Amino acid sequence: MIIDGKSIAAQIRAEVAAGAAALARSARAPGLAVVLCGDNPASVSYVTAKERACAECGIASFPVRFPAGVSREELLAEIRRLNAADEVDGILVQLPLPGGIDEQEIIRAIAPDKDVDGFHPVSLGSLAIGLPGFVPCTPAGIVELLLRSGFDPAGKHAVVVGRSNIVGKPVATLLARKGRGGDATVTLCHTATKNLAAFTRAADILVVAAGHPGTVGEGMVKKGAVVIDVGVNRIADPSKKSGFRLVGDVDFNAVRSVAAAITPVPGGVGPMTIAMLMKNTLQAAQNHLAAKS
Ligand code: GUN
């Protein structure tokens, strides 16, 4: 079975649109500031997709654009302005930032109640100790994909490949936590793991977020496992108008016949990340309006 992230994400956006419309009737539409520095092609394409999703969901988007040469001070001043802006419920700063800017300093400047990306240390710390807060969108999207496809992680052995702050570590935490979407036994593998295949072959649920094509190939997946491919890698392809095509971290053709279910790239995890950003933005708006009333 191929897990259709595109259609599950469309369903979530429709749910968000209903919630946003209700909020707009009673108070105002949710608002998301989308900050892009420079013109990295992948970032431009992500930001465009996020703004398009806002329009579809009835969320007001506030585009903020800076040249690649933006200074730390300019960026911090803009974040302070957005933190104070009443109509802005969520602030998204597209990563990576241009060289020379300390990403962690910029993320720390975002008010945690507007941190819809879930990257602030307060959000990640809350996730780690089980307090309410925004969950990073890709990890939240992965858990939602599993649940809505009928693969509850409870009691399963989930193996995560990759220990990044925005995917590997938070998805391992989510899968291990008590309650809905969690209760798995989790193994976290990374670049220093010896004999990766021995771990991936033991997985009931395998989440691959290594950032390298071919990280998981032939013979590395147990029969009947569920494989979530988080990789988004651009590979040169002269037959395409753009000159490239996207591949994941998993060798899809080698694995699809062994796995019970697998996400494609594109059309798997990617659309879910954006859908969960919309969901977090609606939640932020609901929180803000409830705090005011
Ligand atoms: N760059 C890669 N993934 C993400 C994401 O989920 N959010 C932001 N802001 N930047 C990213």
Short mmCIF file of C-alpha atoms and ligand atoms in Angstrom, two decimals:
data_model
loop_
_atom_site.label_atom_id
_atom_site.label_comp_id
_atom_site.label_asym_id
_atom_site.label_seq_id
_atom_site.Cartn_x
_atom_site.Cartn_y
_atom_site.Cartn_z
CA MET A 1 0.00 0.00 0.00
CA ILE A 2 1.20 3.47 -0.83
CA ILE A 3 0.28 5.99 1.87
CA ASP A 4 -1.33 8.96 0.13
CA GLY A 5 -0.04 11.98 2.04
CA LYS A 6 -1.55 14.29 -0.52
CA SER A 7 -5.11 13.21 0.13
CA ILE A 8 -4.70 12.93 3.93
CA ALA A 9 -3.18 16.44 3.97
CA ALA A 10 -6.12 17.76 1.89
CA GLN A 11 -8.50 16.28 4.46
CA ILE A 12 -6.63 18.04 7.30
CA ARG A 13 -6.64 21.36 5.40
CA ALA A 14 -10.40 21.01 4.96
CA GLU A 15 -10.79 20.47 8.73
CA VAL A 16 -8.62 23.54 9.39
CA ALA A 17 -10.64 25.57 6.88
CA ALA A 18 -13.85 24.72 8.78
CA GLY A 19 -12.26 25.80 12.08
CA ALA A 20 -10.82 28.98 10.56
CA ALA A 21 -14.22 29.89 9.07
CA ALA A 22 -15.91 29.44 12.45
CA LEU A 23 -13.28 31.66 14.07
CA ALA A 24 -13.66 34.28 11.32
CA ARG A 25 -17.43 34.37 11.99
CA SER A 26 -17.02 34.82 15.74
CA ALA A 27 -13.91 37.04 15.82
CA ARG A 28 -11.35 37.15 13.01
CA ALA A 29 -9.46 34.82 10.66
CA PRO A 30 -6.18 33.27 11.91
CA GLY A 31 -3.03 35.02 10.68
CA LEU A 32 0.41 33.62 9.78
CA ALA A 33 3.53 35.70 9.09
CA VAL A 34 5.82 33.96 6.58
CA VAL A 35 9.40 35.23 6.73
CA LEU A 36 11.77 34.38 3.87
CA CYS A 37 15.36 35.64 3.64
CA GLY A 38 17.09 35.37 0.28
CA ASP A 39 16.04 33.27 -2.70
CA ASN A 40 17.16 29.69 -2.06
CA PRO A 41 15.00 27.83 -4.65
CA ALA A 42 13.84 25.09 -2.28
CA SER A 43 12.89 27.68 0.37
CA VAL A 44 11.02 29.80 -2.20
CA SER A 45 9.08 26.74 -3.26
CA TYR A 46 8.20 25.75 0.35
CA VAL A 47 7.14 29.30 1.23
CA THR A 48 4.96 29.55 -1.88
CA ALA A 49 3.28 26.26 -0.96
CA LYS A 50 2.70 27.48 2.63
CA GLU A 51 1.13 30.75 1.47
CA ARG A 52 -1.07 28.86 -1.00
CA ALA A 53 -2.22 26.54 1.81
CA CYS A 54 -3.09 29.59 3.96
CA ALA A 55 -5.32 30.92 1.16
CA GLU A 56 -7.06 27.54 0.84
CA CYS A 57 -7.66 27.31 4.61
CA GLY A 58 -8.94 30.86 5.10
CA ILE A 59 -5.83 31.89 7.05
CA ALA A 60 -4.52 35.41 6.42
CA SER A 61 -0.86 35.22 5.40
CA PHE A 62 1.50 38.12 5.96
CA PRO A 63 4.48 37.71 3.64
CA VAL A 64 7.75 39.18 4.94
CA ARG A 65 10.68 39.18 2.50
CA PHE A 66 14.32 40.12 3.15
CA PRO A 67 17.31 39.99 0.83
CA ALA A 68 19.99 37.35 1.55
CA GLY A 69 22.14 40.13 3.03
CA VAL A 70 19.63 40.93 5.83
CA SER A 71 21.31 41.74 9.15
CA ARG A 72 20.69 40.02 12.47
CA GLU A 73 19.37 43.33 13.88
CA GLU A 74 16.85 43.86 11.05
CA LEU A 75 15.55 40.33 11.42
CA LEU A 76 15.27 40.57 15.22
CA ALA A 77 13.44 43.92 14.93
CA GLU A 78 10.94 42.38 12.51
CA ILE A 79 10.33 39.41 14.83
CA ARG A 80 9.72 41.79 17.75
CA ARG A 81 7.19 43.66 15.59
CA LEU A 82 5.43 40.41 14.63
CA ASN A 83 5.42 39.22 18.27
CA ALA A 84 3.50 42.37 19.17
CA ALA A 85 1.16 42.39 16.14
CA ASP A 86 -2.41 41.50 17.15
CA GLU A 87 -3.45 40.08 13.78
CA VAL A 88 -0.45 37.69 13.67
CA ASP A 89 -1.08 34.39 15.47
CA GLY A 90 1.85 32.43 14.06
CA ILE A 91 5.37 33.33 12.91
CA LEU A 92 7.24 31.11 10.48
CA VAL A 93 10.87 31.86 9.66
CA GLN A 94 11.86 29.64 6.74
CA LEU A 95 15.14 27.78 7.35
CA PRO A 96 17.96 27.66 6.48
CA LEU A 97 18.79 31.32 7.07
CA PRO A 98 21.54 32.97 5.01
CA GLY A 99 25.07 32.25 6.23
CA GLY A 100 26.31 34.31 9.14
CA ILE A 101 22.96 34.53 10.92
CA ASP A 102 22.59 32.51 14.12
CA GLU A 103 19.40 30.53 13.50
CA GLN A 104 18.97 29.61 17.16
CA GLU A 105 19.08 33.26 18.20
CA ILE A 106 16.35 34.11 15.67
CA ILE A 107 14.19 31.17 16.74
CA ARG A 108 14.59 32.14 20.42
CA ALA A 109 13.27 35.64 19.58
CA ILE A 110 9.89 34.25 18.45
CA ALA A 111 7.23 34.39 21.19
CA PRO A 112 6.54 30.73 22.15
CA ASP A 113 2.77 31.32 21.83
CA LYS A 114 3.37 32.21 18.13
CA ASP A 115 5.94 29.45 17.49
CA VAL A 116 3.78 27.43 15.07
CA ASP A 117 6.90 25.68 13.68
CA GLY A 118 7.55 24.30 17.19
CA PHE A 119 11.30 25.00 16.98
CA HIS A 120 11.63 27.29 20.05
CA PRO A 121 13.46 25.67 22.99
CA VAL A 122 10.31 26.24 25.08
CA SER A 123 8.22 24.27 22.53
CA LEU A 124 10.78 21.46 22.22
CA GLY A 125 11.28 21.34 26.00
CA SER A 126 7.50 21.18 26.54
CA LEU A 127 7.31 18.28 24.08
CA ALA A 128 10.13 16.49 25.91
CA ILE A 129 8.43 16.68 29.32
CA GLY A 130 4.83 16.31 28.14
CA LEU A 131 3.56 19.87 28.59
CA PRO A 132 1.17 21.46 26.06
CA GLY A 133 2.87 23.44 23.29
CA PHE A 134 3.39 23.49 19.55
CA VAL A 135 4.76 20.25 18.07
CA PRO A 136 7.08 20.60 15.03
CA CYS A 137 5.03 20.11 11.86
CA THR A 138 6.89 17.26 10.15
CA PRO A 139 6.95 15.00 13.24
CA ALA A 140 3.28 15.81 13.97
CA GLY A 141 2.45 15.07 10.32
CA ILE A 142 4.20 11.69 10.46
CA VAL A 143 2.18 10.59 13.50
CA GLU A 144 -1.05 11.83 11.88
CA LEU A 145 -0.23 9.91 8.66
CA LEU A 146 0.30 6.71 10.65
CA LEU A 147 -2.93 7.09 12.63
CA ARG A 148 -5.10 8.06 9.66
CA SER A 149 -3.72 5.15 7.59
CA GLY A 150 -4.62 2.67 10.34
CA PHE A 151 -1.11 2.08 11.73
CA ASP A 152 -1.29 2.92 15.43
CA PRO A 153 2.28 3.02 16.81
CA ALA A 154 1.18 1.72 20.27
CA GLY A 155 3.21 -1.35 21.24
CA LYS A 156 5.18 -1.31 17.97
CA HIS A 157 8.95 -1.03 17.55
CA ALA A 158 9.57 2.29 15.78
CA VAL A 159 13.06 2.92 14.41
CA VAL A 160 13.99 6.51 13.51
CA VAL A 161 17.01 7.17 11.28
CA GLY A 162 18.32 10.72 11.77
CA ARG A 163 18.72 12.86 14.90
CA SER A 164 17.97 16.39 13.64
CA ASN A 165 16.29 18.88 15.96
CA ILE A 166 13.40 19.42 13.53
CA VAL A 167 12.57 15.80 12.61
CA GLY A 168 14.52 12.89 14.14
CA LYS A 169 14.64 13.90 17.79
CA PRO A 170 11.06 15.26 18.07
CA VAL A 171 9.49 12.37 16.11
CA ALA A 172 11.27 9.87 18.39
CA THR A 173 9.89 11.75 21.42
CA LEU A 174 6.34 11.82 19.98
CA LEU A 175 6.33 8.11 19.14
CA ALA A 176 7.62 7.23 22.63
CA ARG A 177 5.29 9.46 24.64
CA LYS A 178 2.28 8.15 26.50
CA GLY A 179 -1.08 8.39 24.76
CA ARG A 180 -2.55 8.90 21.29
CA GLY A 181 -0.02 8.47 18.48
CA GLY A 182 2.67 7.35 20.94
CA ASP A 183 3.31 4.31 23.16
CA ALA A 184 5.84 2.85 20.71
CA THR A 185 9.20 1.37 21.69
CA VAL A 186 11.65 3.68 19.95
CA THR A 187 15.20 3.24 18.66
CA LEU A 188 17.00 6.36 17.39
CA CYS A 189 19.74 5.68 14.81
CA HIS A 190 22.18 8.23 13.39
CA THR A 191 25.47 8.65 11.55
CA ALA A 192 27.46 7.00 14.34
CA THR A 193 25.18 3.92 14.45
CA LYS A 194 27.08 0.71 13.67
CA ASN A 195 25.30 -1.82 11.46
CA LEU A 196 22.30 0.37 10.62
CA ALA A 197 20.64 -2.46 8.67
CA ALA A 198 20.40 -4.61 11.83
CA PHE A 199 18.26 -1.87 13.40
CA THR A 200 16.15 -0.96 10.35
CA ARG A 201 15.36 -4.67 9.80
CA ALA A 202 13.96 -4.85 13.34
CA ALA A 203 11.48 -2.00 12.76
CA ASP A 204 7.71 -2.39 12.62
CA ILE A 205 7.60 1.33 11.79
CA LEU A 206 10.65 2.81 10.07
CA VAL A 207 10.99 6.62 9.86
CA VAL A 208 13.88 7.72 7.64
CA ALA A 209 15.02 11.33 8.01
CA ALA A 210 18.72 11.10 7.20
CA GLY A 211 18.89 13.60 4.34
CA HIS A 212 20.64 11.21 1.94
CA PRO A 213 19.16 9.26 -0.98
CA GLY A 214 19.60 5.50 -0.67
CA THR A 215 19.98 5.50 3.14
CA VAL A 216 17.54 2.57 3.26
CA GLY A 217 17.67 0.08 0.40
CA GLU A 218 17.28 -3.58 -0.53
CA GLY A 219 17.35 -5.99 2.41
CA MET A 220 17.03 -3.30 5.09
CA VAL A 221 13.28 -3.56 5.73
CA LYS A 222 11.31 -6.31 7.46
CA LYS A 223 8.38 -7.83 5.58
CA GLY A 224 5.17 -6.05 6.60
CA ALA A 225 6.87 -2.94 8.03
CA VAL A 226 5.48 0.56 7.57
CA VAL A 227 8.06 2.91 6.01
CA ILE A 228 7.86 6.71 6.33
CA ASP A 229 10.34 8.46 4.02
CA VAL A 230 11.03 12.03 5.17
CA GLY A 231 13.84 12.70 2.67
CA VAL A 232 13.52 15.42 0.04
CA ASN A 233 16.58 15.28 -2.23
CA ARG A 234 16.94 17.07 -5.56
CA ILE A 235 18.55 14.80 -8.19
CA ALA A 236 19.63 16.20 -11.59
CA ASP A 237 17.26 14.98 -14.31
CA PRO A 238 17.71 16.53 -17.77
CA SER A 239 14.39 15.01 -18.92
CA LYS A 240 12.52 17.37 -16.55
CA LYS A 241 11.75 20.99 -17.38
CA SER A 242 13.09 22.07 -13.98
CA GLY A 243 16.28 20.03 -14.54
CA PHE A 244 15.73 17.96 -11.37
CA ARG A 245 13.45 15.48 -9.72
CA LEU A 246 12.77 14.75 -6.04
CA VAL A 247 13.73 11.48 -4.39
CA GLY A 248 13.47 10.40 -0.76
CA ASP A 249 16.01 8.73 1.53
CA VAL A 250 14.54 5.29 0.81
CA ASP A 251 15.05 3.28 -2.37
CA PHE A 252 11.30 3.19 -3.08
CA ASN A 253 11.37 0.47 -5.76
CA ALA A 254 13.54 -1.87 -3.69
CA VAL A 255 11.41 -1.51 -0.57
CA ARG A 256 7.80 -1.14 -1.71
CA SER A 257 7.20 -4.87 -2.34
CA VAL A 258 8.47 -5.86 1.15
CA ALA A 259 6.78 -3.09 3.15
CA ALA A 260 3.12 -3.27 4.13
CA ALA A 261 2.93 0.46 3.45
CA ILE A 262 5.31 3.20 2.31
CA THR A 263 5.10 6.95 1.72
CA PRO A 264 6.10 8.23 -1.74
CA VAL A 265 8.34 11.25 -2.41
CA PRO A 266 6.87 13.62 -3.40
CA GLY A 267 3.30 13.25 -2.10
CA GLY A 268 3.96 11.59 1.26
CA VAL A 269 5.28 13.48 4.27
CA GLY A 270 5.79 16.83 2.45
CA PRO A 271 2.13 17.88 2.14
CA MET A 272 1.54 16.77 5.75
CA THR A 273 4.16 19.21 7.07
CA ILE A 274 2.25 22.11 5.53
CA ALA A 275 -1.14 20.80 6.67
CA MET A 276 0.12 20.58 10.27
CA LEU A 277 1.48 24.14 10.02
CA MET A 278 -2.06 25.24 9.15
CA LYS A 279 -3.40 23.23 12.09
CA ASN A 280 -0.89 24.80 14.49
CA THR A 281 -1.77 28.29 13.19
CA LEU A 282 -5.49 27.68 13.78
CA GLN A 283 -4.63 26.44 17.30
CA ALA A 284 -2.53 29.56 17.96
CA ALA A 285 -5.42 31.79 16.86
CA GLN A 286 -7.90 29.89 19.04
CA ASN A 287 -5.51 30.23 22.01
CA HIS A 288 -5.02 33.97 21.40
CA LEU A 289 -8.73 34.71 21.05
CA ALA A 290 -9.61 32.61 24.12
CA ALA A 291 -6.97 34.45 26.18
CA LYS A 292 -8.55 37.78 25.20
CA SER A 293 -12.14 36.91 25.99
N1 GUN B 1 13.16 24.20 6.50
C1 GUN B 1 13.01 22.87 6.30
N2 GUN B 1 11.92 22.42 6.95
C2 GUN B 1 11.38 23.49 7.55
C3 GUN B 1 10.21 23.67 8.37
O1 GUN B 1 9.45 22.75 8.69
N3 GUN B 1 9.99 24.94 8.79
C4 GUN B 1 10.81 25.97 8.48
N4 GUN B 1 10.52 27.16 8.97
N5 GUN B 1 11.88 25.84 7.73
C5 GUN B 1 12.15 24.60 7.28
#
